[in-house]
PDB file of C-alpha atoms and ligand atoms in Angstrom:
ATOM      1  CA  MET A   1      98.642 203.178  -0.552  1.00  0.00           C
ATOM      2  CA  LYS A   2     100.591 206.602  -0.065  1.00  0.00           C
ATOM      3  CA  ILE A   3     103.737 205.708   2.090  1.00  0.00           C
ATOM      4  CA  VAL A   4     106.659 208.509   3.241  1.00  0.00           C
ATOM      5  CA  ALA A   5     109.307 208.008   4.558  1.00  0.00           C
ATOM      6  CA  ILE A   6     112.090 209.572   6.424  1.00  0.00           C
ATOM      7  CA  ASP A   7     116.024 209.320   7.667  1.00  0.00           C
ATOM      8  CA  GLY A   8     118.591 210.628   8.766  1.00  0.00           C
ATOM      9  CA  PRO A   9     120.990 211.340  12.365  1.00  0.00           C
ATOM     10  CA  ALA A  10     119.607 211.453  15.906  1.00  0.00           C
ATOM     11  CA  GLY A  11     118.115 214.719  16.091  1.00  0.00           C
ATOM     12  CA  SER A  12     117.852 216.055  13.238  1.00  0.00           C
ATOM     13  CA  GLY A  13     114.010 216.938  13.267  1.00  0.00           C
ATOM     14  CA  LYS A  14     112.358 213.788  11.951  1.00  0.00           C
ATOM     15  CA  GLY A  15     110.488 213.290  14.660  1.00  0.00           C
ATOM     16  CA  THR A  16     109.647 215.934  15.270  1.00  0.00           C
ATOM     17  CA  VAL A  17     107.940 217.071  11.449  1.00  0.00           C
ATOM     18  CA  ALA A  18     106.397 213.322  10.683  1.00  0.00           C
ATOM     19  CA  LYS A  19     104.486 213.879  13.910  1.00  0.00           C
ATOM     20  CA  ILE A  20     103.139 217.409  12.884  1.00  0.00           C
ATOM     21  CA  LEU A  21     102.619 216.588   8.495  1.00  0.00           C
ATOM     22  CA  ALA A  22     100.634 213.153  10.185  1.00  0.00           C
ATOM     23  CA  ASN A  23      97.972 215.338  11.436  1.00  0.00           C
ATOM     24  CA  LYS A  24      98.309 217.652   8.392  1.00  0.00           C
ATOM     25  CA  CYS A  25      98.009 215.323   5.869  1.00  0.00           C
ATOM     26  CA  ASN A  26      96.576 212.086   7.282  1.00  0.00           C
ATOM     27  CA  LEU A  27      99.121 210.103   7.376  1.00  0.00           C
ATOM     28  CA  VAL A  28      99.162 207.049  10.134  1.00  0.00           C
ATOM     29  CA  TYR A  29     102.580 207.739  12.330  1.00  0.00           C
ATOM     30  CA  ILE A  30     105.179 205.325  12.803  1.00  0.00           C
ATOM     31  CA  ASP A  31     108.470 206.072  14.854  1.00  0.00           C
ATOM     32  CA  THR A  32     110.197 202.380  13.948  1.00  0.00           C
ATOM     33  CA  GLY A  33     113.288 204.247  16.116  1.00  0.00           C
ATOM     34  CA  ALA A  34     110.434 203.353  19.041  1.00  0.00           C
ATOM     35  CA  MET A  35     110.329 200.079  18.473  1.00  0.00           C
ATOM     36  CA  TYR A  36     114.191 199.375  18.592  1.00  0.00           C
ATOM     37  CA  ARG A  37     114.096 201.252  21.545  1.00  0.00           C
ATOM     38  CA  ALA A  38     111.268 199.530  23.554  1.00  0.00           C
ATOM     39  CA  ILE A  39     113.095 195.894  22.638  1.00  0.00           C
ATOM     40  CA  ALA A  40     116.439 197.834  24.107  1.00  0.00           C
ATOM     41  CA  TYR A  41     114.038 198.884  27.422  1.00  0.00           C
ATOM     42  CA  LEU A  42     112.822 194.855  27.849  1.00  0.00           C
ATOM     43  CA  THR A  43     116.344 193.773  27.496  1.00  0.00           C
ATOM     44  CA  LEU A  44     117.115 195.712  30.130  1.00  0.00           C
ATOM     45  CA  LYS A  45     114.200 194.492  32.457  1.00  0.00           C
ATOM     46  CA  ASN A  46     114.875 191.683  31.688  1.00  0.00           C
ATOM     47  CA  GLY A  47     118.691 191.519  32.897  1.00  0.00           C
ATOM     48  CA  ILE A  48     120.016 190.447  29.283  1.00  0.00           C
ATOM     49  CA  ASN A  49     123.351 191.946  28.532  1.00  0.00           C
ATOM     50  CA  LYS A  50     123.317 194.021  24.684  1.00  0.00           C
ATOM     51  CA  ASP A  51     125.632 191.320  23.660  1.00  0.00           C
ATOM     52  CA  GLU A  52     123.220 188.430  24.611  1.00  0.00           C
ATOM     53  CA  GLU A  53     122.233 187.840  20.937  1.00  0.00           C
ATOM     54  CA  ASP A  54     119.981 185.416  20.925  1.00  0.00           C
ATOM     55  CA  LYS A  55     118.483 186.127  24.342  1.00  0.00           C
ATOM     56  CA  ILE A  56     117.538 189.638  22.679  1.00  0.00           C
ATOM     57  CA  ILE A  57     116.633 188.126  19.119  1.00  0.00           C
ATOM     58  CA  GLU A  58     114.440 185.904  21.708  1.00  0.00           C
ATOM     59  CA  LEU A  59     112.609 188.853  23.270  1.00  0.00           C
ATOM     60  CA  ALA A  60     111.822 190.167  19.916  1.00  0.00           C
ATOM     61  CA  LYS A  61     110.146 187.516  18.612  1.00  0.00           C
ATOM     62  CA  ASN A  62     108.163 187.377  20.774  1.00  0.00           C
ATOM     63  CA  ALA A  63     106.733 191.085  21.605  1.00  0.00           C
ATOM     64  CA  VAL A  64     103.681 192.533  20.474  1.00  0.00           C
ATOM     65  CA  ILE A  65     104.292 196.278  20.254  1.00  0.00           C
ATOM     66  CA  GLU A  66     101.543 198.703  18.985  1.00  0.00           C
ATOM     67  CA  PHE A  67     101.046 202.629  18.902  1.00  0.00           C
ATOM     68  CA  VAL A  68      98.087 203.548  20.229  1.00  0.00           C
ATOM     69  CA  ASP A  69      97.148 207.717  20.997  1.00  0.00           C
ATOM     70  CA  GLU A  70     100.587 208.554  20.671  1.00  0.00           C
ATOM     71  CA  LYS A  71     101.763 206.375  23.553  1.00  0.00           C
ATOM     72  CA  VAL A  72     104.207 202.959  22.458  1.00  0.00           C
ATOM     73  CA  PHE A  73     103.523 199.290  24.305  1.00  0.00           C
ATOM     74  CA  ILE A  74     105.470 196.547  24.321  1.00  0.00           C
ATOM     75  CA  ASN A  75     103.479 193.496  25.332  1.00  0.00           C
ATOM     76  CA  GLY A  76     100.638 195.724  26.631  1.00  0.00           C
ATOM     77  CA  GLU A  77     103.308 197.593  28.636  1.00  0.00           C
ATOM     78  CA  ASP A  78     102.999 201.630  28.674  1.00  0.00           C
ATOM     79  CA  VAL A  79     106.650 202.936  27.725  1.00  0.00           C
ATOM     80  CA  THR A  80     106.202 205.734  26.151  1.00  0.00           C
ATOM     81  CA  LYS A  81     108.697 207.539  29.066  1.00  0.00           C
ATOM     82  CA  GLU A  82     110.787 204.027  29.658  1.00  0.00           C
ATOM     83  CA  ILE A  83     111.983 204.633  25.982  1.00  0.00           C
ATOM     84  CA  ARG A  84     113.363 207.609  26.405  1.00  0.00           C
ATOM     85  CA  THR A  85     115.912 207.104  29.675  1.00  0.00           C
ATOM     86  CA  MET A  86     119.515 207.694  29.003  1.00  0.00           C
ATOM     87  CA  GLU A  87     120.109 203.710  30.189  1.00  0.00           C
ATOM     88  CA  VAL A  88     118.021 202.995  26.711  1.00  0.00           C
ATOM     89  CA  THR A  89     119.658 205.079  24.959  1.00  0.00           C
ATOM     90  CA  ARG A  90     123.374 204.357  25.961  1.00  0.00           C
ATOM     91  CA  ILE A  91     122.074 200.474  24.423  1.00  0.00           C
ATOM     92  CA  VAL A  92     119.722 201.143  21.746  1.00  0.00           C
ATOM     93  CA  SER A  93     122.448 201.796  18.507  1.00  0.00           C
ATOM     94  CA  PRO A  94     124.248 198.643  19.219  1.00  0.00           C
ATOM     95  CA  ILE A  95     121.313 196.704  20.360  1.00  0.00           C
ATOM     96  CA  SER A  96     119.750 198.118  16.493  1.00  0.00           C
ATOM     97  CA  SER A  97     122.818 196.095  14.935  1.00  0.00           C
ATOM     98  CA  ILE A  98     121.892 193.075  15.570  1.00  0.00           C
ATOM     99  CA  VAL A  99     120.765 191.578  12.028  1.00  0.00           C
ATOM    100  CA  LYS A 100     118.165 189.134  13.155  1.00  0.00           C
ATOM    101  CA  LEU A 101     116.774 191.542  15.253  1.00  0.00           C
ATOM    102  CA  ARG A 102     116.243 194.116  12.193  1.00  0.00           C
ATOM    103  CA  GLU A 103     114.726 191.022  10.007  1.00  0.00           C
ATOM    104  CA  ILE A 104     112.077 190.609  13.010  1.00  0.00           C
ATOM    105  CA  LEU A 105     111.381 194.546  13.132  1.00  0.00           C
ATOM    106  CA  VAL A 106     111.653 195.381   9.693  1.00  0.00           C
ATOM    107  CA  ASP A 107     108.763 192.883   9.251  1.00  0.00           C
ATOM    108  CA  MET A 108     107.065 194.007  12.091  1.00  0.00           C
ATOM    109  CA  GLN A 109     107.326 197.458  10.787  1.00  0.00           C
ATOM    110  CA  ARG A 110     105.511 196.717   6.843  1.00  0.00           C
ATOM    111  CA  LYS A 111     102.719 194.831   9.087  1.00  0.00           C
ATOM    112  CA  ILE A 112     101.810 197.909  11.110  1.00  0.00           C
ATOM    113  CA  ALA A 113     102.128 200.296   8.184  1.00  0.00           C
ATOM    114  CA  GLY A 114      99.132 197.598   6.785  1.00  0.00           C
ATOM    115  CA  ASN A 115      98.127 199.018   3.551  1.00  0.00           C
ATOM    116  CA  LYS A 116      97.335 202.230   5.943  1.00  0.00           C
ATOM    117  CA  ASP A 117      98.662 205.804   4.327  1.00  0.00           C
ATOM    118  CA  VAL A 118     101.473 205.949   7.063  1.00  0.00           C
ATOM    119  CA  ILE A 119     104.978 208.396   7.374  1.00  0.00           C
ATOM    120  CA  MET A 120     107.143 206.664   9.037  1.00  0.00           C
ATOM    121  CA  GLU A 121     110.508 207.491  10.215  1.00  0.00           C
ATOM    122  CA  GLY A 122     114.318 205.408  10.971  1.00  0.00           C
ATOM    123  CA  ARG A 123     117.705 204.696   9.796  1.00  0.00           C
ATOM    124  CA  ASP A 124     116.739 202.553   6.983  1.00  0.00           C
ATOM    125  CA  ILE A 125     113.206 203.456   5.934  1.00  0.00           C
ATOM    126  CA  THR A 126     113.755 204.653   3.030  1.00  0.00           C
ATOM    127  CA  THR A 127     116.378 201.971   2.081  1.00  0.00           C
ATOM    128  CA  VAL A 128     115.216 198.775   3.026  1.00  0.00           C
ATOM    129  CA  VAL A 129     111.645 198.818   4.915  1.00  0.00           C
ATOM    130  CA  PHE A 130     109.766 200.327   1.921  1.00  0.00           C
ATOM    131  CA  PRO A 131     112.903 201.521  -1.053  1.00  0.00           C
ATOM    132  CA  ASN A 132     109.519 201.931  -3.432  1.00  0.00           C
ATOM    133  CA  ALA A 133     107.674 204.088  -1.046  1.00  0.00           C
ATOM    134  CA  THR A 134     106.030 207.344  -2.381  1.00  0.00           C
ATOM    135  CA  TYR A 135     108.418 209.943  -1.542  1.00  0.00           C
ATOM    136  CA  LYS A 136     111.330 209.501   0.302  1.00  0.00           C
ATOM    137  CA  PHE A 137     113.306 212.135   2.612  1.00  0.00           C
ATOM    138  CA  TYR A 138     116.338 212.341   4.168  1.00  0.00           C
ATOM    139  CA  LEU A 139     116.876 215.158   6.797  1.00  0.00           C
ATOM    140  CA  ASP A 140     119.806 216.278   8.069  1.00  0.00           C
ATOM    141  CA  ALA A 141     121.940 219.012  11.210  1.00  0.00           C
ATOM    142  CA  SER A 142     125.691 219.761  11.974  1.00  0.00           C
ATOM    143  CA  ILE A 143     125.575 217.062  15.094  1.00  0.00           C
ATOM    144  CA  GLU A 144     126.513 220.535  17.005  1.00  0.00           C
ATOM    145  CA  GLU A 145     123.065 222.041  15.757  1.00  0.00           C
ATOM    146  CA  ARG A 146     121.185 218.302  16.921  1.00  0.00           C
ATOM    147  CA  ALA A 147     123.121 217.909  20.500  1.00  0.00           C
ATOM    148  CA  ASN A 148     122.223 221.803  20.558  1.00  0.00           C
ATOM    149  CA  ARG A 149     118.303 220.966  20.536  1.00  0.00           C
ATOM    150  CA  ARG A 150     118.295 217.855  22.539  1.00  0.00           C
ATOM    151  CA  PHE A 151     120.314 220.292  25.121  1.00  0.00           C
ATOM    152  CA  LYS A 152     117.747 222.843  25.269  1.00  0.00           C
ATOM    153  CA  GLU A 153     114.891 220.046  24.907  1.00  0.00           C
ATOM    154  CA  ASN A 154     116.163 218.694  27.746  1.00  0.00           C
ATOM    155  CA  GLN A 155     116.349 221.687  29.566  1.00  0.00           C
ATOM    156  CA  GLU A 156     112.527 222.105  28.807  1.00  0.00           C
ATOM    157  CA  LYS A 157     111.551 219.050  30.602  1.00  0.00           C
ATOM    158  CA  GLY A 158     114.056 219.890  33.517  1.00  0.00           C
ATOM    159  CA  ILE A 159     116.835 216.850  32.511  1.00  0.00           C
ATOM    160  CA  ASN A 160     120.067 217.647  33.694  1.00  0.00           C
ATOM    161  CA  VAL A 161     123.201 216.559  30.775  1.00  0.00           C
ATOM    162  CA  SER A 162     125.680 218.669  29.875  1.00  0.00           C
ATOM    163  CA  TYR A 163     125.729 220.018  26.145  1.00  0.00           C
ATOM    164  CA  GLU A 164     128.789 217.357  25.802  1.00  0.00           C
ATOM    165  CA  GLU A 165     127.741 214.621  26.740  1.00  0.00           C
ATOM    166  CA  ILE A 166     124.744 214.778  24.885  1.00  0.00           C
ATOM    167  CA  LYS A 167     127.354 215.759  22.396  1.00  0.00           C
ATOM    168  CA  GLU A 168     129.992 212.902  22.746  1.00  0.00           C
ATOM    169  CA  SER A 169     126.205 209.972  22.932  1.00  0.00           C
ATOM    170  CA  ILE A 170     125.524 211.864  19.653  1.00  0.00           C
ATOM    171  CA  ARG A 171     128.747 211.044  17.499  1.00  0.00           C
ATOM    172  CA  LYS A 172     128.528 207.342  19.465  1.00  0.00           C
ATOM    173  CA  ARG A 173     125.214 206.725  17.661  1.00  0.00           C
ATOM    174  CA  ASP A 174     125.508 208.489  14.529  1.00  0.00           C
ATOM    175  CA  TYR A 175     129.126 206.263  14.281  1.00  0.00           C
ATOM    176  CA  ASN A 176     127.376 203.917  15.092  1.00  0.00           C
ATOM    177  CA  ASP A 177     123.947 204.018  12.757  1.00  0.00           C
ATOM    178  CA  MET A 178     126.309 204.541  10.401  1.00  0.00           C
ATOM    179  CA  TYR A 179     128.640 201.779  10.128  1.00  0.00           C
ATOM    180  CA  LYS A 180     126.304 198.854  11.109  1.00  0.00           C
ATOM    181  CA  GLU A 181     126.125 195.614   8.059  1.00  0.00           C
ATOM    182  CA  VAL A 182     122.904 196.346   7.750  1.00  0.00           C
ATOM    183  CA  GLY A 183     119.940 198.850   7.887  1.00  0.00           C
ATOM    184  CA  ALA A 184     122.455 201.464   8.374  1.00  0.00           C
ATOM    185  CA  LEU A 185     121.505 204.687   7.808  1.00  0.00           C
ATOM    186  CA  MET A 186     123.188 206.393   4.588  1.00  0.00           C
ATOM    187  CA  ARG A 187     122.140 208.899   1.543  1.00  0.00           C
ATOM    188  CA  THR A 188     120.952 208.085  -1.268  1.00  0.00           C
ATOM    189  CA  GLU A 189     120.802 209.787  -4.768  1.00  0.00           C
ATOM    190  CA  ASP A 190     116.164 209.221  -4.899  1.00  0.00           C
ATOM    191  CA  GLN A 191     115.992 211.259  -1.537  1.00  0.00           C
ATOM    192  CA  ILE A 192     115.095 214.435  -1.216  1.00  0.00           C
ATOM    193  CA  TYR A 193     117.607 216.074   1.475  1.00  0.00           C
ATOM    194  CA  ILE A 194     116.301 218.422   3.476  1.00  0.00           C
ATOM    195  CA  ASN A 195     119.708 220.748   5.775  1.00  0.00           C
ATOM    196  CA  THR A 196     117.234 221.762   8.702  1.00  0.00           C
ATOM    197  CA  GLU A 197     120.105 223.500  10.520  1.00  0.00           C
ATOM    198  CA  HIS A 198     119.442 227.055   9.693  1.00  0.00           C
ATOM    199  CA  LEU A 199     115.479 226.379   9.463  1.00  0.00           C
ATOM    200  CA  THR A 200     112.255 226.340  11.430  1.00  0.00           C
ATOM    201  CA  ILE A 201     110.394 223.465  12.475  1.00  0.00           C
ATOM    202  CA  GLU A 202     107.478 224.972  10.247  1.00  0.00           C
ATOM    203  CA  ASP A 203     109.699 225.620   7.482  1.00  0.00           C
ATOM    204  CA  VAL A 204     110.133 222.006   7.308  1.00  0.00           C
ATOM    205  CA  VAL A 205     106.793 221.239   7.745  1.00  0.00           C
ATOM    206  CA  GLU A 206     105.629 223.221   4.664  1.00  0.00           C
ATOM    207  CA  LYS A 207     108.334 222.019   2.400  1.00  0.00           C
ATOM    208  CA  MET A 208     107.872 218.399   2.626  1.00  0.00           C
ATOM    209  CA  ARG A 209     103.652 219.598   3.055  1.00  0.00           C
ATOM    210  CA  LYS A 210     104.253 221.101  -0.157  1.00  0.00           C
ATOM    211  CA  ILE A 211     106.025 217.880  -1.849  1.00  0.00           C
ATOM    212  CA  ILE A 212     103.928 215.092  -0.455  1.00  0.00           C
ATOM    213  CA  GLU A 213     100.321 217.106  -1.234  1.00  0.00           C
ATOM    214  CA  GLU A 214     100.978 219.474  -4.632  1.00  0.00           C
TER     215      GLU A 214
HETATM  216  O1   DC B 301     115.159 207.822  16.235  1.00  0.00           O
HETATM  217  P1   DC B 301     116.124 206.909  17.731  1.00  0.00           P
HETATM  218  O2   DC B 301     116.864 208.334  18.491  1.00  0.00           O
HETATM  219  O3   DC B 301     114.386 206.824  18.137  1.00  0.00           O
HETATM  220  O4   DC B 301     116.140 205.690  17.639  1.00  0.00           O
HETATM  221  C1   DC B 301     116.843 204.904  18.452  1.00  0.00           C
HETATM  222  C2   DC B 301     117.864 203.989  17.728  1.00  0.00           C
HETATM  223  O5   DC B 301     117.416 203.124  17.154  1.00  0.00           O
HETATM  224  C3   DC B 301     118.588 204.382  16.832  1.00  0.00           C
HETATM  225  O6   DC B 301     120.205 205.046  17.489  1.00  0.00           O
HETATM  226  C4   DC B 301     118.999 203.360  16.038  1.00  0.00           C
HETATM  227  C5   DC B 301     118.209 203.156  15.876  1.00  0.00           C
HETATM  228  N1   DC B 301     116.805 202.868  14.659  1.00  0.00           N
HETATM  229  C6   DC B 301     117.265 202.031  13.784  1.00  0.00           C
HETATM  230  O7   DC B 301     118.655 201.197  13.549  1.00  0.00           O
HETATM  231  N2   DC B 301     116.970 201.811  12.685  1.00  0.00           N
HETATM  232  C7   DC B 301     115.647 202.490  12.172  1.00  0.00           C
HETATM  233  N3   DC B 301     114.619 202.198  11.560  1.00  0.00           N
HETATM  234  C8   DC B 301     114.489 202.945  13.965  1.00  0.00           C
HETATM  235  C9   DC B 301     116.322 203.294  14.880  1.00  0.00           C
END
């Protein structure tokens, strides 16, 4: 059982490289951010406020989250697109600070991995979910570069959000993600640190593939 764990802030390239590496190295890809997003989506859908912790915990306890053919399902509903909206993005980080919710999702993440060879990305994979992972990576880039990547991605998809707005949203999320009580994004000495600032996606993939396979 091989576990490749990747952590890093929003826009550091984790998702993109993890998907490519999963194909190249024959690993099952698990996007844990999508799981927090799916719970945030259900919260909004049920008209629950992000501060109503007990109700959110109840939603999570009864939720079935599945990854099928690069799609994300919650309770049988395909929410692949819905979990990427600005509304979900706005509340996902505060929701992910709920300690009990994290316990439920961490448990689910370990179960989804089972005893398969996986590549899992998020914020606390190298520290909480799989502290004994076979390989642990931390991907990073400056906030300007990360905001710029999101801005370009949005433009390609025809989504009109200004660079400044994206940068501010990432800045808030970084703060929330790094200073939460449990499962905070952090750097540790046993992670392989990769600064992706001046690297192409292919460069990052190649660097990681060499480590994983050689
Ligand atoms: O990777 P992402 O941007 O899709 O993640 C959405 C949010 O979920 C992120 O702001 C923090 C939270 N998250 C988390 O707390 N722990 C994880 N393992 C993954 C994501």
